[in-house]
Coordinates of C-alpha atoms and ligand atoms in Angstrom, one line a residue:
M72 CA 161.0 167.3 90.4
A73 CA 157.9 165.5 88.6
I74 CA 154.7 166.0 90.6
N75 CA 153.4 163.2 92.4
F76 CA 150.0 163.2 91.5
D77 CA 149.2 160.0 93.7
E78 CA 150.3 161.7 96.5
F79 CA 147.8 164.9 96.0
S80 CA 145.0 162.4 95.3
L81 CA 145.7 160.4 98.7
R82 CA 145.5 164.1 100.5
R83 CA 142.3 164.8 98.7
Q84 CA 141.2 161.0 100.2
R85 CA 142.4 161.7 103.6
L86 CA 140.5 165.0 103.9
I87 CA 137.5 163.2 102.7
K88 CA 138.0 160.7 105.8
V89 CA 138.5 163.4 108.3
M90 CA 135.6 165.3 106.9
G91 CA 133.2 162.2 107.2
E92 CA 130.4 163.9 105.5
G93 CA 129.5 167.2 104.0
V94 CA 131.1 169.4 100.9
A95 CA 134.4 171.1 101.2
I96 CA 135.1 174.6 99.3
I97 CA 138.8 175.3 98.9
P98 CA 139.4 178.3 96.1
T99 CA 142.8 179.2 94.7
S100 CA 143.9 182.8 94.8
P101 CA 142.7 185.4 92.7
E102 CA 145.0 187.6 90.4
L103 CA 146.0 190.8 91.6
I104 CA 146.2 193.6 89.4
R105 CA 149.2 195.6 89.7
N106 CA 148.0 198.6 87.4
R107 CA 146.2 198.7 84.4
D108 CA 146.2 195.5 82.8
S109 CA 149.4 194.1 84.3
H110 CA 149.2 191.9 87.3
Y111 CA 151.4 191.0 89.9
P112 CA 153.2 187.6 89.4
Y113 CA 150.4 185.0 90.4
R114 CA 150.7 182.6 93.3
F115 CA 148.4 179.9 93.8
D116 CA 146.7 179.6 97.4
S117 CA 148.6 176.9 99.3
Y118 CA 145.9 174.9 100.7
F119 CA 144.6 174.6 97.0
Y120 CA 147.5 173.8 96.0
Y121 CA 148.1 171.3 98.7
L122 CA 145.4 169.4 97.5
S123 CA 145.2 169.6 93.9
A124 CA 148.6 170.3 92.1
F125 CA 146.8 172.7 90.0
K126 CA 148.6 176.2 89.4
E127 CA 146.1 178.0 87.2
P128 CA 144.2 181.0 88.6
E129 CA 140.2 181.0 88.6
S130 CA 139.9 177.8 90.1
V131 CA 138.4 176.2 93.1
L132 CA 137.9 172.5 94.5
F133 CA 134.8 170.7 95.7
I134 CA 135.6 167.6 97.8
I135 CA 132.4 166.1 98.7
A136 CA 132.5 163.3 101.5
G137 CA 130.0 160.5 102.8
A138 CA 128.6 157.7 100.8
H139 CA 129.3 158.8 97.6
P140 CA 132.7 160.8 97.9
K141 CA 134.1 162.6 95.0
T142 CA 136.4 165.6 94.1
V143 CA 135.3 168.2 91.5
L144 CA 137.6 170.9 90.0
F145 CA 136.1 174.1 88.5
C146 CA 138.7 175.7 86.1
R147 CA 139.1 178.0 83.0
D148 CA 138.1 176.4 79.7
K149 CA 140.4 175.8 77.0
D150 CA 140.5 178.8 74.8
M151 CA 142.7 178.8 71.9
E152 CA 142.5 182.8 71.4
R153 CA 143.4 183.2 75.2
E154 CA 146.2 180.4 75.1
I155 CA 147.8 182.6 72.3
W156 CA 148.0 185.5 74.7
D157 CA 148.5 184.0 78.3
G158 CA 149.8 180.2 77.7
F159 CA 148.4 176.8 78.2
R160 CA 145.3 175.8 79.9
Y161 CA 144.3 172.5 80.8
G162 CA 140.7 172.8 80.8
P163 CA 138.1 170.7 82.5
A164 CA 138.9 167.6 80.4
G165 CA 142.8 168.0 80.7
A166 CA 142.4 168.5 84.7
V167 CA 140.5 165.2 85.0
A168 CA 142.9 163.2 82.8
E169 CA 146.1 164.7 84.1
F170 CA 145.2 165.7 87.8
G171 CA 142.8 162.6 88.6
F172 CA 139.7 164.6 89.9
D173 CA 136.4 162.7 89.6
E174 CA 135.1 165.6 87.7
A175 CA 135.7 169.0 86.4
Y176 CA 133.5 171.7 84.8
S177 CA 134.3 175.0 83.4
I178 CA 134.6 177.9 86.2
A179 CA 131.6 179.8 84.0
K180 CA 129.4 177.2 85.1
L181 CA 130.2 177.2 88.9
D182 CA 127.3 179.7 89.8
E183 CA 125.0 177.2 88.2
I184 CA 126.6 173.8 89.7
A185 CA 127.8 175.0 93.1
P186 CA 124.3 175.1 94.6
K187 CA 123.4 171.8 93.7
L188 CA 126.7 170.2 95.1
L189 CA 125.7 172.1 98.4
A190 CA 121.9 170.8 98.6
N191 CA 121.3 168.8 101.1
Q192 CA 124.6 168.5 102.4
E193 CA 124.7 168.8 106.6
K194 CA 128.1 170.2 106.9
L195 CA 130.1 172.8 104.8
F196 CA 133.9 172.8 105.4
Y197 CA 135.0 176.6 104.3
S198 CA 137.2 179.0 105.5
F199 CA 134.9 182.2 106.0
G200 CA 136.9 185.6 106.3
A201 CA 139.9 184.2 104.2
E202 CA 138.8 186.0 100.9
T203 CA 136.1 188.4 100.8
G204 CA 135.0 187.6 97.3
W205 CA 135.1 183.9 97.6
D206 CA 132.8 184.7 101.0
L207 CA 130.2 186.5 99.0
R208 CA 130.1 184.1 96.0
V209 CA 129.6 180.9 99.0
N210 CA 126.8 183.0 100.7
S211 CA 125.1 183.6 97.4
W212 CA 124.9 179.9 96.8
L213 CA 123.8 179.1 100.4
N214 CA 120.9 182.2 100.0
H215 CA 119.9 180.5 96.5
L216 CA 119.3 177.0 98.5
R217 CA 117.7 179.1 101.1
S218 CA 115.1 180.3 98.6
Q219 CA 114.4 176.8 97.8
A220 CA 113.2 175.4 101.2
R221 CA 110.0 174.9 100.1
T222 CA 111.0 172.5 97.7
G223 CA 112.5 170.4 100.6
T224 CA 116.1 171.3 99.7
S225 CA 118.2 171.5 102.8
V226 CA 121.3 174.1 103.3
P227 CA 124.4 173.0 105.3
D228 CA 123.6 174.1 108.9
E229 CA 127.3 173.5 110.1
V230 CA 130.1 175.4 109.0
V231 CA 133.7 173.7 109.8
D232 CA 136.9 175.9 108.9
V233 CA 138.4 173.6 106.4
R234 CA 141.6 175.2 107.2
K235 CA 142.0 173.5 110.6
H236 CA 141.9 170.0 109.1
L237 CA 144.4 171.0 106.4
D238 CA 146.7 173.0 108.6
E239 CA 147.0 169.7 110.6
M240 CA 147.6 167.6 107.6
R241 CA 150.3 170.0 106.2
L242 CA 152.2 170.1 109.9
Y243 CA 153.6 166.5 108.8
K244 CA 155.7 166.7 105.5
S245 CA 155.7 163.5 103.7
A246 CA 159.2 162.2 102.0
Y247 CA 158.1 163.7 98.9
E248 CA 157.6 167.2 100.4
I249 CA 160.8 166.8 102.1
E250 CA 162.8 165.9 98.9
I251 CA 161.3 169.4 97.6
M252 CA 162.2 171.1 100.5
R253 CA 165.8 169.9 100.7
H254 CA 166.2 170.8 97.2
S255 CA 164.7 174.2 97.9
S256 CA 167.2 174.8 100.6
A257 CA 170.3 173.7 98.7
I258 CA 169.3 176.1 96.1
A259 CA 169.2 178.9 99.0
A260 CA 172.4 177.7 100.6
G261 CA 174.3 178.0 97.2
A262 CA 172.9 181.5 96.8
H263 CA 174.1 182.4 100.2
Q264 CA 177.7 180.9 99.2
R265 CA 177.5 182.8 96.2
A266 CA 176.9 186.2 98.3
M267 CA 180.0 185.5 100.5
K268 CA 182.3 185.3 97.7
F269 CA 180.7 188.0 95.7
V270 CA 180.7 191.0 98.8
K271 CA 183.2 193.4 99.2
P272 CA 183.0 197.0 100.4
G273 CA 181.5 199.6 98.2
L274 CA 179.0 197.4 96.7
M275 CA 175.3 198.4 97.0
E276 CA 172.9 196.0 98.7
Y277 CA 170.7 195.5 95.8
E278 CA 173.7 194.3 93.9
V279 CA 173.6 191.5 96.5
E280 CA 170.1 190.9 96.3
A281 CA 170.6 190.4 92.6
E282 CA 173.2 187.7 93.2
F283 CA 170.2 185.9 95.1
L284 CA 167.7 186.3 92.5
H285 CA 170.1 185.3 89.6
E286 CA 171.1 182.0 91.7
F287 CA 167.5 181.1 92.5
Y288 CA 166.1 181.5 89.0
R289 CA 169.5 179.8 87.3
C290 CA 168.7 176.8 89.5
G291 CA 165.3 176.4 88.8
A292 CA 163.6 178.1 91.6
Q293 CA 160.1 179.8 90.5
S294 CA 160.6 182.9 92.9
P295 CA 162.1 184.4 96.1
A296 CA 160.0 182.9 99.0
Y297 CA 159.6 186.4 100.4
A298 CA 161.0 189.6 100.2
S299 CA 165.0 189.3 100.6
I300 CA 166.7 191.3 103.4
V301 CA 170.1 192.4 102.6
A302 CA 171.0 194.7 105.4
G303 CA 174.6 196.3 106.0
G304 CA 175.4 197.5 109.1
R305 CA 173.0 199.3 111.3
N306 CA 170.2 198.3 108.9
A307 CA 170.5 194.6 110.3
C308 CA 168.7 195.9 113.3
T309 CA 165.7 196.7 111.5
L310 CA 164.2 193.2 111.5
H311 CA 162.2 193.4 108.3
Y312 CA 164.6 195.9 106.2
N313 CA 164.1 195.1 102.7
L314 CA 165.1 198.7 101.1
N315 CA 168.0 197.2 100.0
N316 CA 169.5 200.4 98.7
A317 CA 172.5 201.2 101.2
K318 CA 176.3 201.1 100.2
L319 CA 178.2 198.1 102.0
C320 CA 180.9 199.6 104.2
D321 CA 184.2 198.2 105.3
G322 CA 183.9 197.2 108.8
D323 CA 180.4 196.2 108.8
L324 CA 178.7 193.2 109.0
L325 CA 176.1 192.1 106.3
L326 CA 172.8 190.3 107.4
I327 CA 171.0 188.4 104.5
D328 CA 167.5 186.5 105.2
A329 CA 166.9 185.0 101.9
G330 CA 165.6 182.1 100.7
C331 CA 163.5 180.6 97.5
E332 CA 160.3 179.2 96.5
L333 CA 160.9 175.6 94.5
D334 CA 157.4 173.7 93.4
G335 CA 155.6 175.9 95.9
Y336 CA 157.8 175.0 98.9
A337 CA 159.9 178.0 100.9
S338 CA 163.6 178.0 102.2
D339 CA 164.1 180.3 104.6
I340 CA 168.0 181.2 105.3
T341 CA 169.9 184.0 107.3
R342 CA 173.3 184.4 107.3
T343 CA 175.7 187.1 108.6
F344 CA 179.3 187.7 107.8
P345 CA 181.8 190.8 107.3
I346 CA 181.8 192.8 104.6
S347 CA 185.7 192.8 104.4
G348 CA 185.7 189.0 104.8
K349 CA 187.2 189.3 108.3
F350 CA 185.1 189.6 111.8
S351 CA 186.3 192.2 114.1
S352 CA 186.8 190.7 117.7
A353 CA 183.5 192.5 119.0
Q354 CA 181.6 191.2 116.1
K355 CA 183.0 187.9 116.5
D356 CA 182.1 187.7 120.1
L357 CA 178.5 188.4 119.3
Y358 CA 178.4 186.2 116.5
E359 CA 179.9 183.3 118.3
M360 CA 177.4 183.7 121.2
V361 CA 174.4 183.8 118.3
L362 CA 176.1 180.8 116.7
A363 CA 176.3 178.9 119.9
S364 CA 172.7 179.8 121.0
Q365 CA 171.5 178.3 117.6
A366 CA 173.3 175.1 118.5
A367 CA 171.8 174.7 121.4
A368 CA 168.4 175.4 120.2
I369 CA 168.9 173.1 117.0
A370 CA 169.9 170.2 120.0
K371 CA 166.3 170.6 121.3
V372 CA 164.6 170.2 118.0
L373 CA 163.5 166.2 118.7
P374 CA 160.4 164.0 118.9
D375 CA 158.6 164.8 122.1
E376 CA 160.1 167.9 122.8
H377 CA 157.7 171.0 123.1
W378 CA 157.5 173.8 120.5
N379 CA 159.2 176.4 123.0
A380 CA 162.3 174.4 124.0
P381 CA 164.6 175.6 121.1
H382 CA 163.4 179.2 122.2
E383 CA 164.4 178.6 125.8
A384 CA 167.6 176.9 125.1
A385 CA 168.5 179.8 122.5
L386 CA 167.5 182.6 125.2
D387 CA 169.5 180.8 128.0
V388 CA 172.6 180.9 125.8
L389 CA 171.8 184.7 124.7
I390 CA 171.2 186.2 128.4
R391 CA 174.3 184.6 129.5
G392 CA 176.2 186.3 126.9
F393 CA 174.5 189.6 127.2
I394 CA 175.2 189.4 130.8
D395 CA 179.0 188.6 130.1
F396 CA 179.3 191.3 127.5
G397 CA 177.9 193.9 129.6
L398 CA 174.7 194.4 127.6
C399 CA 172.4 193.3 130.3
K400 CA 172.6 193.7 134.1
G401 CA 171.8 191.0 136.9
S402 CA 171.5 187.1 137.2
P403 CA 170.5 185.1 134.1
E404 CA 167.2 184.6 136.2
E405 CA 166.5 188.3 136.8
V406 CA 167.3 189.1 133.0
L407 CA 164.8 186.2 132.1
E408 CA 162.2 187.6 134.5
S409 CA 162.4 191.3 133.8
G410 CA 162.6 190.8 130.0
S411 CA 165.5 193.5 129.4
Y412 CA 167.2 190.9 127.4
R413 CA 164.4 191.9 124.6
Q414 CA 166.3 195.3 123.9
F415 CA 168.6 192.8 122.0
Y416 CA 166.6 189.6 121.2
M417 CA 162.9 190.9 120.3
H418 CA 161.8 187.7 118.2
R419 CA 161.1 184.2 118.6
T420 CA 163.3 181.4 117.6
G421 CA 161.4 179.8 114.7
H422 CA 158.3 179.3 113.1
W423 CA 156.9 176.3 110.9
L424 CA 158.2 176.1 107.3
G425 CA 156.7 174.5 104.6
L426 CA 154.4 175.7 101.3
D427 CA 154.0 179.1 103.1
V428 CA 157.4 180.4 104.7
H429 CA 155.5 181.1 107.9
D430 CA 153.7 177.7 107.6
A431 CA 150.3 176.5 108.5
G432 CA 149.9 174.7 111.9
E433 CA 149.2 175.5 115.3
Y434 CA 151.8 176.4 117.9
K435 CA 149.8 175.4 120.8
D436 CA 147.3 172.9 121.2
K437 CA 143.6 173.3 122.6
Q438 CA 144.8 173.3 126.1
G439 CA 147.2 176.0 125.7
N440 CA 150.3 173.7 125.6
W441 CA 153.1 174.2 123.4
R442 CA 152.9 171.6 120.5
I443 CA 155.0 168.6 120.6
F444 CA 157.4 167.9 117.9
K445 CA 156.7 164.7 116.1
K446 CA 158.8 163.4 113.0
D447 CA 158.4 165.0 109.5
M448 CA 157.4 168.3 111.1
A449 CA 159.9 171.2 109.5
L450 CA 160.2 174.6 111.1
T451 CA 163.2 177.3 111.2
V452 CA 165.7 178.1 114.0
E453 CA 166.9 181.7 113.8
P454 CA 167.9 183.4 116.9
G455 CA 169.7 186.9 116.5
C456 CA 171.3 189.8 118.6
Y457 CA 170.6 193.4 117.6
V458 CA 172.4 196.4 119.0
V459 CA 171.7 199.8 118.3
P460 CA 173.8 202.6 119.5
S461 CA 172.7 203.6 123.2
D462 CA 175.0 205.1 126.2
K463 CA 174.2 201.8 128.3
V464 CA 175.9 199.8 125.6
P465 CA 179.7 199.3 125.0
K466 CA 180.5 201.4 121.7
H467 CA 182.1 198.2 120.0
F468 CA 178.9 196.4 119.6
W469 CA 177.0 199.5 118.3
N470 CA 175.2 198.7 114.9
I471 CA 176.0 195.1 115.2
G472 CA 172.7 193.1 113.8
I473 CA 173.1 189.3 113.6
R474 CA 170.7 186.4 112.7
I475 CA 171.8 183.0 111.9
E476 CA 168.6 180.7 110.4
D477 CA 168.4 177.4 109.3
D478 CA 165.9 175.1 108.3
V479 CA 165.2 171.9 110.1
V480 CA 163.1 168.7 109.8
V481 CA 162.4 166.6 112.6
T482 CA 163.6 162.8 112.2
E483 CA 163.3 159.9 114.7
S484 CA 166.0 160.9 116.9
G485 CA 166.8 164.8 116.1
C486 CA 166.6 166.7 113.5
E487 CA 167.9 166.9 110.1
V488 CA 169.5 170.7 109.3
I489 CA 168.6 171.1 105.4
T490 CA 170.2 174.2 104.7
K491 CA 173.8 173.1 106.0
G492 CA 175.4 174.2 102.5
A493 CA 175.4 177.7 103.8
P494 CA 178.8 178.4 105.8
K495 CA 178.2 179.6 109.0
T496 CA 181.4 179.1 111.4
V497 CA 183.5 181.9 111.6
F498 CA 186.4 179.9 110.2
E499 CA 184.1 178.7 107.2
I500 CA 183.1 182.2 106.4
E501 CA 186.6 183.8 106.6
E502 CA 188.1 180.9 104.7
L503 CA 185.4 181.1 101.9
M504 CA 185.5 185.1 101.8
Q505 CA 189.3 185.0 101.5
D506 CA 189.5 182.5 98.9
A507 CA 187.2 184.6 96.6
Ligands
MG87 MG1 164.2 184.3 107.5
MG88 MG1 162.5 182.9 109.1

């Protein structure tokens, strides 16, 4: 999708309004060296990107609010020699022309100009503690200003965490963002379909991971959104398993938690399906239970419902299932109260989703109450069930790990599941795998 520069400019204007006065400093991520002169693949900082659309490293955005608001970008200079090696750079003039900043300067001039932008401002909007290199630099500018106190220059005496304001803005997705997220989700859903058709006993987990990477890049995604989890059999009970180097065995389930990043936006899908193409009856029992808990949770994602309602709905279905299948003992109330269900379901049912896979935004308000869902918030719904071998557990359930995860956006009356292209009913999965 073409970048909507007007929207990025509007976000900067909104931040100026929220700030009221003062200066905000939002740097992008540093490049990280992998070894010697090789770098890790570069990923811009999400807050910086959210306000700038600018993807080059060595950049920082200053936003000045008050009577004379302006936006100032510092970025790499045009450099014909470096561009031959590393590729195109906009340079300050290009950044102003293409991205709509009021001013832009060479990053080489940052230490000279930044103190002037900070001088005589009352408030500094900056997130101390996020990146040590930038903290030191911002402190050096502040100290420089302090050393000039006798000339009448004042130093900002109030520091506000700019991320607090940006978290709140990022929580509500625009139509443009939702469109990108739908696309990101569709690519990931297609990759899950591809995996279902591809899987058979004897393959290695990494061969399945390769199918995901192939599909992500083939469809235009820039990278996976996080390290893919491709976990056969018992490995599915390790929640963040990503060795992905075991052989897939006939009779086991395969849990895949994989999503891509498209134009900065993450998709995050988990599907669990039988390696043979056919669920055993024990697998089916637990699978249908998790699927029903997910449906109950999704039904609770709607405006004015609170953040924890989907989790509570999922837990209710899971706990009743655990009791029915002999995994937990007692009444549903007792199992909930004692927390004995945590042996089989130890994580929460979702997280905010957006530029980051675990996206910005608070889950509780200042009073400690759960956040209330509002239209255009995006999140995942991902209940699961994990059974490691134990004398106290029926043997036919051993080594079954199941998670079903979809991405949803709150609408006016409920939510839109944007990952529905990935099959998840027993019938859909078995049919797709049999046809393959
Ligand atoms: Mg996931
Ligand atoms: Mg997730």
